[in-house]
PDB file of C-alpha atoms and ligand atoms in Angstrom:
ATOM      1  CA  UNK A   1       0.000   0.000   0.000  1.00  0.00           C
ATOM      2  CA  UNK A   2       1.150   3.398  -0.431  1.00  0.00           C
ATOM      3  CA  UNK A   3       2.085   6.090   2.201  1.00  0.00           C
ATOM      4  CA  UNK A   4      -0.934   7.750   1.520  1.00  0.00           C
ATOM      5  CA  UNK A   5      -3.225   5.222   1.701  1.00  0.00           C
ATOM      6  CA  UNK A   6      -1.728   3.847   4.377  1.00  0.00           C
ATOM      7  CA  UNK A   7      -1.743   6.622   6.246  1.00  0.00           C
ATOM      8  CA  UNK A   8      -5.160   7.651   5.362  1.00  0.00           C
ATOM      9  CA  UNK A   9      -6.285   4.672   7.271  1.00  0.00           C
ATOM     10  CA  UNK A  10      -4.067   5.304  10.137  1.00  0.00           C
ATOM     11  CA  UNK A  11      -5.718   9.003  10.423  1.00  0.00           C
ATOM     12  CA  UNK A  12      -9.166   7.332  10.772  1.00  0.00           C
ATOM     13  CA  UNK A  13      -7.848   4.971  13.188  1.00  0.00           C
ATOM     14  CA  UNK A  14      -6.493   7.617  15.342  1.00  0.00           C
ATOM     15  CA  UNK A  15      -9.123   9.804  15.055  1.00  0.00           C
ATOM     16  CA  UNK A  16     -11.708   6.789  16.759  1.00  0.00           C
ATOM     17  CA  UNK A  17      -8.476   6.588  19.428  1.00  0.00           C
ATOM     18  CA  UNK A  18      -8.770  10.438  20.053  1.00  0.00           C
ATOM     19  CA  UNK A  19     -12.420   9.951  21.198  1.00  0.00           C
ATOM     20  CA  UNK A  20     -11.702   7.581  23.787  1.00  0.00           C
ATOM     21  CA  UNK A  21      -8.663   9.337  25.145  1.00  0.00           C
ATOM     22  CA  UNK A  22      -8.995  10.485  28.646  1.00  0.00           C
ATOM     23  CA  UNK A  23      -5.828  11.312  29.163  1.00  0.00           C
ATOM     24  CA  UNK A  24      -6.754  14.422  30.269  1.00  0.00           C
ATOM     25  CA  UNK A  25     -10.206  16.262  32.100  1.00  0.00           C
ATOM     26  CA  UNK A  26     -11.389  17.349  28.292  1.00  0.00           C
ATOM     27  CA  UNK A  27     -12.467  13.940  26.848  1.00  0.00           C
ATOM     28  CA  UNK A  28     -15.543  13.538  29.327  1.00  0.00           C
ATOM     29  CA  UNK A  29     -17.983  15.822  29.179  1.00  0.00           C
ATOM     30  CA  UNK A  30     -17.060  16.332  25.313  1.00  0.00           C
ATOM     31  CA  UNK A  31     -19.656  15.016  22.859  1.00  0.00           C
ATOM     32  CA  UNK A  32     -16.505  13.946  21.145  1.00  0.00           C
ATOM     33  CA  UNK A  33     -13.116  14.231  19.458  1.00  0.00           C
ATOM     34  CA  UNK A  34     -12.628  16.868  17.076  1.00  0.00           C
ATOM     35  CA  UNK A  35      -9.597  15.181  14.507  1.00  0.00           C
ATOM     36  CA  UNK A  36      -7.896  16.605  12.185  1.00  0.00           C
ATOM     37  CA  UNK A  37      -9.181  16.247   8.466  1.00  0.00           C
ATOM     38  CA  UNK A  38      -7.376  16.930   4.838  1.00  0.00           C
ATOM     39  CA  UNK A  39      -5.171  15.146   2.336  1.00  0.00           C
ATOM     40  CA  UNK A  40      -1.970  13.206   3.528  1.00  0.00           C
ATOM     41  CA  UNK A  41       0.797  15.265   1.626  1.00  0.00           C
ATOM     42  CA  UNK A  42      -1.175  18.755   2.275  1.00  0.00           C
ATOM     43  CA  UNK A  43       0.896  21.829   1.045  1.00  0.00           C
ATOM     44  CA  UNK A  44      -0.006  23.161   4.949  1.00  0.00           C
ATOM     45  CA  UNK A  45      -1.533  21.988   8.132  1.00  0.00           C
ATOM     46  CA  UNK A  46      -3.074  24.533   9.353  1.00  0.00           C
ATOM     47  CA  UNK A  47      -3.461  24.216  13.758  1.00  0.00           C
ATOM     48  CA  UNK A  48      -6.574  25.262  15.667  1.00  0.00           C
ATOM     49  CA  UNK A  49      -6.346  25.845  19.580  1.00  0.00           C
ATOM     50  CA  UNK A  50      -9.494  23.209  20.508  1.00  0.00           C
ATOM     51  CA  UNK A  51     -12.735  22.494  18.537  1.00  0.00           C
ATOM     52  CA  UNK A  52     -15.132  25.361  19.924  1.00  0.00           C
ATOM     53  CA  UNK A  53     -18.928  24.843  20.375  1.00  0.00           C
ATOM     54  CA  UNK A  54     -20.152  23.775  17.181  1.00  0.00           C
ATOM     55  CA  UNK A  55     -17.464  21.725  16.531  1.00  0.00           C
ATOM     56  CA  UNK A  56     -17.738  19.725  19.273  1.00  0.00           C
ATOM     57  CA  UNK A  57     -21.112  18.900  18.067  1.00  0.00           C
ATOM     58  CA  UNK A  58     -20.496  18.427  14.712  1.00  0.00           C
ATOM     59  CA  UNK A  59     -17.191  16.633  15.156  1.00  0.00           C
ATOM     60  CA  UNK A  60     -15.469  18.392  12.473  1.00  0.00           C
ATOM     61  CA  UNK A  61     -12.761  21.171  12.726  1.00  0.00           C
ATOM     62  CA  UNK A  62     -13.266  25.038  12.221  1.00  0.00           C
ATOM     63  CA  UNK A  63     -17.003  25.157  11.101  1.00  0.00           C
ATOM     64  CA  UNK A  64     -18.220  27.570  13.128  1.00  0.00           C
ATOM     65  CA  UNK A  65     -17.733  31.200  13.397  1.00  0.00           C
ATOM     66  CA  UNK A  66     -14.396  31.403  13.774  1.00  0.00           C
ATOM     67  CA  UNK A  67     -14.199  28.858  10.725  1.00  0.00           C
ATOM     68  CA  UNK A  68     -16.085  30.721   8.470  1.00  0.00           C
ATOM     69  CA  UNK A  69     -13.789  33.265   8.892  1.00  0.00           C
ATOM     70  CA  UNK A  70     -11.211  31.360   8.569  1.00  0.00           C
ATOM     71  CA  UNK A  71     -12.884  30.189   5.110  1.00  0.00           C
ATOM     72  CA  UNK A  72     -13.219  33.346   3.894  1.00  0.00           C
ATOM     73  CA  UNK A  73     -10.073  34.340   4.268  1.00  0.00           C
ATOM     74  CA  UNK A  74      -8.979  31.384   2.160  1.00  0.00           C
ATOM     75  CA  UNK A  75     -11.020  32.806  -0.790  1.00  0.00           C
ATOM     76  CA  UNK A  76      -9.891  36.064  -0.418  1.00  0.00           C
ATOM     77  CA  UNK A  77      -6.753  34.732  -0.704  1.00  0.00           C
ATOM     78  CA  UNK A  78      -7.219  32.602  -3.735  1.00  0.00           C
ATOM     79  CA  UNK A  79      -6.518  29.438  -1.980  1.00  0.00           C
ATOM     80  CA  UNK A  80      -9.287  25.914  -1.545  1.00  0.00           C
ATOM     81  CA  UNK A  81      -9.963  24.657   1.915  1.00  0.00           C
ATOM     82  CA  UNK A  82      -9.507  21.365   0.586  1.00  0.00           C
ATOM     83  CA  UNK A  83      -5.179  21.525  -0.592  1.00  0.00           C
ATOM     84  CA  UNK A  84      -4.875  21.935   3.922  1.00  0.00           C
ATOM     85  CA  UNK A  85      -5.205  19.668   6.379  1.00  0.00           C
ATOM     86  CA  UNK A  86      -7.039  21.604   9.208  1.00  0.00           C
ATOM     87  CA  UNK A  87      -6.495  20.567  12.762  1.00  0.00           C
ATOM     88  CA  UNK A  88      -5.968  21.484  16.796  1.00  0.00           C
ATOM     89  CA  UNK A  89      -3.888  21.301  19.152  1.00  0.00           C
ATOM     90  CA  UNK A  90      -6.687  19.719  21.715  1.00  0.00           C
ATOM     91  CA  UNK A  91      -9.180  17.552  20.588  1.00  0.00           C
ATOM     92  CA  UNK A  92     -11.709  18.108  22.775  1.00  0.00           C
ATOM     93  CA  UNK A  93     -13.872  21.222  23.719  1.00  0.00           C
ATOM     94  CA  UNK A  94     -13.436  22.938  26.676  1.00  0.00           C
ATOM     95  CA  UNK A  95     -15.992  24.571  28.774  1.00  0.00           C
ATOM     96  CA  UNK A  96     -17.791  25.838  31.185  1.00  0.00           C
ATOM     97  CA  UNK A  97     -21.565  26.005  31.994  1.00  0.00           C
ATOM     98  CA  UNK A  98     -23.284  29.045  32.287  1.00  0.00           C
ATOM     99  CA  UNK A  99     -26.876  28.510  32.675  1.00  0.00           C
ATOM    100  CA  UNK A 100     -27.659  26.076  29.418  1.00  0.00           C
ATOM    101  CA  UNK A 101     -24.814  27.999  27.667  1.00  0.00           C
ATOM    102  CA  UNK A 102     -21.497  26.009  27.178  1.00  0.00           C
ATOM    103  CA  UNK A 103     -18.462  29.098  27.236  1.00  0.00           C
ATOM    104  CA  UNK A 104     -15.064  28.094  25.929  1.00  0.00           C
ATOM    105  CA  UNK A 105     -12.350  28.577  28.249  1.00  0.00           C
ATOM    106  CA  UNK A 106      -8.665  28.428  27.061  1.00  0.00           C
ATOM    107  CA  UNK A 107      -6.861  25.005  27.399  1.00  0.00           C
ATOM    108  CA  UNK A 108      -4.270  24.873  29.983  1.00  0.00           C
ATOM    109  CA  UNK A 109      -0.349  23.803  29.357  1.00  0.00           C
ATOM    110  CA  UNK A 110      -1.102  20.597  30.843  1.00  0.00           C
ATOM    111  CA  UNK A 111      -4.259  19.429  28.626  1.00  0.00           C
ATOM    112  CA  UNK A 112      -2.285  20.777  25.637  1.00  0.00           C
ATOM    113  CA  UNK A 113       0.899  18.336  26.509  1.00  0.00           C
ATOM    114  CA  UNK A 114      -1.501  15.543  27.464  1.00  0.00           C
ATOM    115  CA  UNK A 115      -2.927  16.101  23.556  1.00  0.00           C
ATOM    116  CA  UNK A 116      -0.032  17.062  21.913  1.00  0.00           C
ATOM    117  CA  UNK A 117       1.169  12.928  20.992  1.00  0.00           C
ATOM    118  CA  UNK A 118      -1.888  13.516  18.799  1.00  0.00           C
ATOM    119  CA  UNK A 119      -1.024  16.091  16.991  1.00  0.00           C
ATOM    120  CA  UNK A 120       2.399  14.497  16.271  1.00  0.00           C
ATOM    121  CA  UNK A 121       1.334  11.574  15.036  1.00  0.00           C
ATOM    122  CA  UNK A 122      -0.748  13.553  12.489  1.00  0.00           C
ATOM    123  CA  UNK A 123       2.465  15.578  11.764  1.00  0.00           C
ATOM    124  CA  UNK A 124       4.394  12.588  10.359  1.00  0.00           C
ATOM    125  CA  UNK A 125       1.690  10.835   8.650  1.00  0.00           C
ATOM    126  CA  UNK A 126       0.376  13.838   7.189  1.00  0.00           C
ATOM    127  CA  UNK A 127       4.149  15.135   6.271  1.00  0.00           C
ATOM    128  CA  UNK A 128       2.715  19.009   4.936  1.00  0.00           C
ATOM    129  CA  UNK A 129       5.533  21.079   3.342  1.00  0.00           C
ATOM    130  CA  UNK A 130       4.483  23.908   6.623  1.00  0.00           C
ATOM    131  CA  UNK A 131       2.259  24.824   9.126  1.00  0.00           C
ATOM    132  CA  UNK A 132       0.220  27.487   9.952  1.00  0.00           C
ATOM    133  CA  UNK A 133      -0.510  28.128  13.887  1.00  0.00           C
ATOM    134  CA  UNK A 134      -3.414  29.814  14.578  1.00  0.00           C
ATOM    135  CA  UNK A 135      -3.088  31.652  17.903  1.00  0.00           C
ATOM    136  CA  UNK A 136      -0.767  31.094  21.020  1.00  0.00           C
ATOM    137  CA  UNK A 137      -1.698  27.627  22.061  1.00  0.00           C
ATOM    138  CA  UNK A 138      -0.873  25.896  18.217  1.00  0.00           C
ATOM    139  CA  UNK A 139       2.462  28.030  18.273  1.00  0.00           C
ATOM    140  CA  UNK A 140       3.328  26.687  21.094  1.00  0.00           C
ATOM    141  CA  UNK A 141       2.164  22.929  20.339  1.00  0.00           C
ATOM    142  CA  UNK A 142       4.307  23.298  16.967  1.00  0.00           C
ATOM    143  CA  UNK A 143       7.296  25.124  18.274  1.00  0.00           C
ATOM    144  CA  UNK A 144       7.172  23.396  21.620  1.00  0.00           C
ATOM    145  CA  UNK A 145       8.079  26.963  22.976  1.00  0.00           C
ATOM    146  CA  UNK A 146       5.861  29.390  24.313  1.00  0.00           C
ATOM    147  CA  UNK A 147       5.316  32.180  21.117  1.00  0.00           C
ATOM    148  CA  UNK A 148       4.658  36.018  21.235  1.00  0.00           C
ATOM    149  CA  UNK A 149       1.862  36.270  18.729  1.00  0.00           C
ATOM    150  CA  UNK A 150       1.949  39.716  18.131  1.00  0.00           C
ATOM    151  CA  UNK A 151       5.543  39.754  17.780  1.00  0.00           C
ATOM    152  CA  UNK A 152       6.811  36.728  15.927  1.00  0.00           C
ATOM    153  CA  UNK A 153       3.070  36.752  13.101  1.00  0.00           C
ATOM    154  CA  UNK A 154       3.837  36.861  10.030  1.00  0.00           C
ATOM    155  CA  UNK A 155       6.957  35.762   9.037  1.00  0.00           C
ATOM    156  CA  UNK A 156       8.419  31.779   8.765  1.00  0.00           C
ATOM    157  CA  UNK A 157       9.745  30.135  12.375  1.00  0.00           C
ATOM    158  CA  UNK A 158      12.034  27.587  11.867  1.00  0.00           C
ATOM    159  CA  UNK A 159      11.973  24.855  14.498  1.00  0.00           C
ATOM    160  CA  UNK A 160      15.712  23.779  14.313  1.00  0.00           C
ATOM    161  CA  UNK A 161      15.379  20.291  16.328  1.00  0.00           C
ATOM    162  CA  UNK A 162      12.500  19.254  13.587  1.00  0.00           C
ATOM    163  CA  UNK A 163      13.391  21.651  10.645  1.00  0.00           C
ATOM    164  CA  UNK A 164       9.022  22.085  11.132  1.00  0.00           C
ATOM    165  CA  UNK A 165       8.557  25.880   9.303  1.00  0.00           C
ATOM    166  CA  UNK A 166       5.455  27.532  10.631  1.00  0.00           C
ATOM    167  CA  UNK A 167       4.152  30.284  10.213  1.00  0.00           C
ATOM    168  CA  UNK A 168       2.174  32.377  12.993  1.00  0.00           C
ATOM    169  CA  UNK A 169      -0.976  34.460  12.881  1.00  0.00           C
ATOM    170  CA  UNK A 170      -3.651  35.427  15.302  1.00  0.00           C
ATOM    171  CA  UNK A 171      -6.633  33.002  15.959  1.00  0.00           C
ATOM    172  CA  UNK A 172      -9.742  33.712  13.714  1.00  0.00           C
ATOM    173  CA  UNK A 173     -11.944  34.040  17.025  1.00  0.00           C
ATOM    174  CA  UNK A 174      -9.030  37.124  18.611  1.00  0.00           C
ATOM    175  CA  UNK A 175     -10.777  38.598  14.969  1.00  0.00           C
ATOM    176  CA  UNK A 176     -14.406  38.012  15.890  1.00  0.00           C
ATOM    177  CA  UNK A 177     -13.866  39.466  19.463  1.00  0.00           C
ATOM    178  CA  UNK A 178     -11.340  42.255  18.667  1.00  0.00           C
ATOM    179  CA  UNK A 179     -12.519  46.328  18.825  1.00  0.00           C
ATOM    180  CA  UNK A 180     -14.928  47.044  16.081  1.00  0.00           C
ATOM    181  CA  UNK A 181     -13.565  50.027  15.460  1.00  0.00           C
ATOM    182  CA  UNK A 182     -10.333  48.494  14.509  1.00  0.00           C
ATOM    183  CA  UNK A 183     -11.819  45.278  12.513  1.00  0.00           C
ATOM    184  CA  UNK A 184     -10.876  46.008   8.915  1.00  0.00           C
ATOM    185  CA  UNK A 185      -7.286  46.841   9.975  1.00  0.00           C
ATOM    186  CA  UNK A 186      -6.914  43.622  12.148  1.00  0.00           C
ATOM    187  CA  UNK A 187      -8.706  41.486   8.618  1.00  0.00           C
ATOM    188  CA  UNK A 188      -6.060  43.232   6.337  1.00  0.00           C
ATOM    189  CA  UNK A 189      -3.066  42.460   8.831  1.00  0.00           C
ATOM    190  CA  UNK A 190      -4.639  39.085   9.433  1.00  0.00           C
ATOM    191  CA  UNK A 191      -4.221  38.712   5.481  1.00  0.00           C
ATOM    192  CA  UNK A 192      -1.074  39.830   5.063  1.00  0.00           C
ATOM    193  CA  UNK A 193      -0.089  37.333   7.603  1.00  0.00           C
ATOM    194  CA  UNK A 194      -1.607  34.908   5.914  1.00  0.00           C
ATOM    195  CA  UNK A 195      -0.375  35.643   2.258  1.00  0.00           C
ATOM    196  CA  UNK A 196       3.072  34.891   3.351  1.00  0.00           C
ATOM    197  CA  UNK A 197       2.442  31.144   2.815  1.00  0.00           C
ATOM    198  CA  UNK A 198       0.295  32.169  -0.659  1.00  0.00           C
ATOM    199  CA  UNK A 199       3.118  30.880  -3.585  1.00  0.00           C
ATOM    200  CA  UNK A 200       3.881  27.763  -1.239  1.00  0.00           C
ATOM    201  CA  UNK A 201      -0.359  27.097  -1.304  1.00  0.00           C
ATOM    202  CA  UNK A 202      -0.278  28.501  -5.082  1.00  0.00           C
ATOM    203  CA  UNK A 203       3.012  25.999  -6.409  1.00  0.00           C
ATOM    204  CA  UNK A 204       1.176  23.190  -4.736  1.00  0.00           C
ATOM    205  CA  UNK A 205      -1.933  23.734  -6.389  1.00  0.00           C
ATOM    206  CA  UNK A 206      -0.779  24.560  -9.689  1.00  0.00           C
ATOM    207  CA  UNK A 207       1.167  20.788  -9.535  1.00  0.00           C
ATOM    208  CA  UNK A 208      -1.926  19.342  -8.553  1.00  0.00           C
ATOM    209  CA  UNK A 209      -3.979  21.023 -11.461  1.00  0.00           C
ATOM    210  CA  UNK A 210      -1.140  19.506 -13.716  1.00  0.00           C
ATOM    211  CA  UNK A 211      -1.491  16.111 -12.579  1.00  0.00           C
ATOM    212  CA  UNK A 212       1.284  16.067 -10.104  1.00  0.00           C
ATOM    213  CA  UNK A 213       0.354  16.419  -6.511  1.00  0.00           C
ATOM    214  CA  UNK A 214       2.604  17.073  -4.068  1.00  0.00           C
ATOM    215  CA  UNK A 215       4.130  13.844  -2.403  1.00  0.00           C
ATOM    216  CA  UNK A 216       4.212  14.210   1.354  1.00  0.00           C
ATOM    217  CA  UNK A 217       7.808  15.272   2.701  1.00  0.00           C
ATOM    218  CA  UNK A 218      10.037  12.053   3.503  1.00  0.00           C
ATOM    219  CA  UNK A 219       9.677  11.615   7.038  1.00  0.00           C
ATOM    220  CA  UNK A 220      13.000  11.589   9.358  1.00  0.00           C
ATOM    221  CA  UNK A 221      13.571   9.030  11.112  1.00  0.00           C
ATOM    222  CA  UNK A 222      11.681   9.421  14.573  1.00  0.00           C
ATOM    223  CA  UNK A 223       8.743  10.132  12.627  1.00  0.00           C
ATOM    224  CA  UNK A 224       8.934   6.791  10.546  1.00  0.00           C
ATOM    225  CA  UNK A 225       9.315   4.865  14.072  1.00  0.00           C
ATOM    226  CA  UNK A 226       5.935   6.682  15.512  1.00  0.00           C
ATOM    227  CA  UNK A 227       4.465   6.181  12.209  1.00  0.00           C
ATOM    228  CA  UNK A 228       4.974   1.918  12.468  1.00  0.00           C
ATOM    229  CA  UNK A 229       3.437   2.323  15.542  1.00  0.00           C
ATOM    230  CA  UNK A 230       0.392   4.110  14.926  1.00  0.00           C
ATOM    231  CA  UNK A 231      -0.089   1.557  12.085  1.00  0.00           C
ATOM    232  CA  UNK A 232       0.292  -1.771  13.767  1.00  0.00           C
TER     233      UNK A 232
HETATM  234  N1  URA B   1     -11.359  27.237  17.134  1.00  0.00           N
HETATM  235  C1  URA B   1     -10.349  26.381  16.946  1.00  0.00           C
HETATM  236  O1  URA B   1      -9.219  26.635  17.348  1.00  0.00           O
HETATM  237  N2  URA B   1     -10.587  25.269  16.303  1.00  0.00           N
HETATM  238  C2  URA B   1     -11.766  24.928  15.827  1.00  0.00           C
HETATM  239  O2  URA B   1     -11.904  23.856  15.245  1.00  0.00           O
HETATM  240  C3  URA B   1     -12.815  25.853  16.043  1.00  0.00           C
HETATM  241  C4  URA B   1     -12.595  26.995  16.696  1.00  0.00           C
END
């Protein structure tokens, strides 16, 4: 079988694994796992923080307001949903009640290092040429650091110990809640941010309009050993 077949099947496997995880707090009063979804060999996986109301309901990743922005920004910028792989850092909503009303509250350190195995797994069977963080917590996840948004957006990060390049932007929902007053500034900056990964997106889907997609970047060698494991 082929890597991508292969691990197509190990995504769907992990994603039914992510559901029962209790590894942390999150995974029980979830409806369920949110998991990642996109090709293997995506030009960029693009990181969420955790799957946010409707989500968690619908069991998919970024469909709800702070996905549909996220969506339009991909057709402003000329780009299809559908080259990315679109993930999180946590797979599972977190909450608190208010009244009837379920409010997200920010993952902590600890439930994003309990998820984080997750996320690598995806990592080296998904093997994207990049990786967009949106917001503090994916930054972090990716560059195992902890990352000034507002100071490092914009602009490729080079994790040396895993060569990953990402680059970081603001969370769609940081958007949605920012000052009206100061909303079409923050979308245009937002885009700009964005547009620094547009002839990496554009390359890969001008190969894959000629017949060629992208293969997924060979995978070193820790990567290859997790990768065995998630598929036996
Ligand atoms: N916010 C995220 O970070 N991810 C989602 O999937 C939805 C909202």
């Amino acid at each position: 079988m082929s890597h991508r077949n292969e691990a197509t099947a190990a995504l769907k496997a992990l994603s039914v694994a992510t559901d029962a995880c209790r590894e942390c707090p999150l995974g029980e009063p979830a409806t369920q796992s949110v998991f990642g979804e996109g090709p293997v060999g995506a030009v960029l996986m693009v990181v969420g923080e955790q799957p946010g109301d409707k989500e968690d309901l619908v069991g998919r990743p970024f469909v709800g307001p702070a996905g549909k922005l996220f969506d339009r920004a991909v057709a402003e910028l000329g780009w299809s949903r559908e080259q990315h792989y679109v993930t999180n850092a946590v797979k599972h909503f977190k909450y608190e009640l208010r009244g009837k009303r379920r409010i997200h509250k920010t993952p902590g350190q600890r439930e994003a290092e309990a998820c984080h195995h997750w996320l690598e797994s995806e990592m080296d069977l998904v093997r994207p040429q990049a990786f967009l963080a949106l917001g503090a917590t994916a930054a972090r996840s990716l560059l195992r650091r902890p990352v000034a948004v507002m100071k490092e957006r914009g602009r490729w990060l080079e994790d040396e110990a895993t060569g990953r390049r990402v680059l970081v932007t603001l969370h769609p929902s940081a958007l949605l809640r920012g000052d009206p007053a100061q909303r079409e500034a923050a979308w245009a900056a937002w885009l700009k941010d964005l547009s620094v990964a547009s002839s990496l997106v554009k390359k890969a889907a001008r190969k894959l309009a000629a017949g060629q997609p992208s293969s997924p970047k060979p995978a070193a060698s820790h990567a290859r050993r997790r990768v065995r494991m998630v598929m036996e």
